[in-house]
Amino acid sequence: MNDRFLRACAGEKVSPVPVWLMRQAGRYLPAYQAVRNQTDFLTLCKTPELAAEVTIQPVDILGVDAAILFSDILIPLEPMGIKLTFLEGAGPVLIPPVRTMEDLNRLRTISPKDDVPFVLETIKILRQELKDKVPLIGFAGAPFTLLTYMVEGGTTRTFLYTKRMLFEAPDMFAKLMDLLTEVTISYLKAQADAGAQAVQLFDTWGGILSRRDYLAAVKPYVSRILSELKESGIPRIYFVLDGGHLLEELKDLDAEVIGLDWRMDIKDALKRLGKEKVVQGNLDPFSLFLPEERLKERVYQILEQGREARAHIFNLGHGIMPAAPPEKAKLLVDLVHQLS
Ligand code: CP3
């Protein structure tokens, strides 16, 4: 098996540098479209054979060094008592939005085996099918990111209800964070038990808060999840989008790997993050629209900077765009391998 990714997670400088792409299974791939045209997104997530098939597509097509479970961070919110729909082109809709104690008291915790058996089944199928290929990454949304979707009822620009809850009703905010933390711990432990070989915690919206508010209202919950997961014995990756101002807070988190978004230079990040962490990232996803030579320059620069880290896992600095040319994604993976 190609274990470059796992060796890098363990702190080994690996050559060639391992690479995978956030959202690597998705609409930019014609092979994904072919499966997706037969069914809606949620049904795809809940049908283990199909979810496993699209998980493996980027491994075969691009030659990435890790597979990431095909699912969505919002999946565990459904059994908590939220009706989840994905509107074509409009993103997720969550009903009812959670904005009062009454709303919150209606939510329940989940038992992954009973409530999301399809996720665990997908992982089991994948471990069999990937045996001689690459490791499998499981994932979950971090509690604050999940909270924003629950409270706003979908994607938002202003985070109006989220920030109002944090400032006007801190006890309610804390209670919801506690519940989401408990759900996320059992969800990720179940993924590890089913065979996930690493986990990534996605904190897509953690960066909207100041360092002070992140420290008080987000970090304790992320810490708890990461520490609880230690006993599973698999590497833990924590990714915050737009988290440049939070790097000093990420330094002492109990995670082997910190995912960096595309806004920061790895060399600057390392000065503030210290030398203990493995770093993952961080090419601007729009770089896939550059001509080949310009793309190559940027890949080279990131690899150079990554050499200063304890170990480096190459990735995009956020998810791949649905409009990205698949042949450029393949070229990117090849460039990372060739240049390192
Ligand atoms: O990385 C992978 O390939 C694994 C699969 C994966 C998906 N979503 C599939 C998906 C992962 C890891 C996610 C995480 C996720 N989902 C995040 C965190 C990462 C990030 O991008 O910041 C977030 C915030 C979500 C919530 C979510 N899911 C949104 C906002 C949307 C709609 C956006 C859009 O582009 O339509 C989704 C839908 C979604 N999740 C799709 C895929 C492949 C598109 C669904 C489709 O096929 O129509």
XYZ file of C-alpha atoms in Angstrom, residues 16-17 19 62-63 65 283 287-288 290-301 303 307 314 327-340:
38
model
C 7.582 12.337 -2.977
C 5.358 14.551 -0.813
C -1.061 14.950 -1.891
C -5.863 11.682 -10.236
C -3.479 9.353 -8.394
C -2.188 9.544 -1.968
C -2.566 26.001 -2.831
C -4.636 28.064 -9.171
C -6.178 25.257 -11.215
C -3.644 29.139 -14.204
C -1.632 28.129 -17.247
C 0.608 25.140 -16.611
C 3.859 27.075 -16.083
C 2.305 29.446 -13.527
C 0.721 26.502 -11.706
C 4.081 24.754 -11.624
C 5.751 27.826 -10.068
C 3.189 27.947 -7.271
C 3.387 24.235 -6.569
C 7.156 24.519 -6.406
C 6.983 27.453 -4.003
C 6.793 22.520 -1.692
C 10.274 21.560 3.494
C 0.206 18.871 -0.051
C -6.974 17.491 -16.283
C -5.426 20.369 -14.299
C -6.206 18.537 -11.050
C -4.400 15.493 -12.447
C -1.515 17.703 -13.564
C -1.332 19.174 -10.046
C -0.994 15.747 -8.438
C 1.692 14.777 -10.960
C 3.570 18.053 -10.402
C 3.588 17.583 -6.628
C 5.035 14.101 -7.040
C 7.572 15.089 -9.710
C 8.809 18.248 -8.017
C 9.257 16.590 -4.610
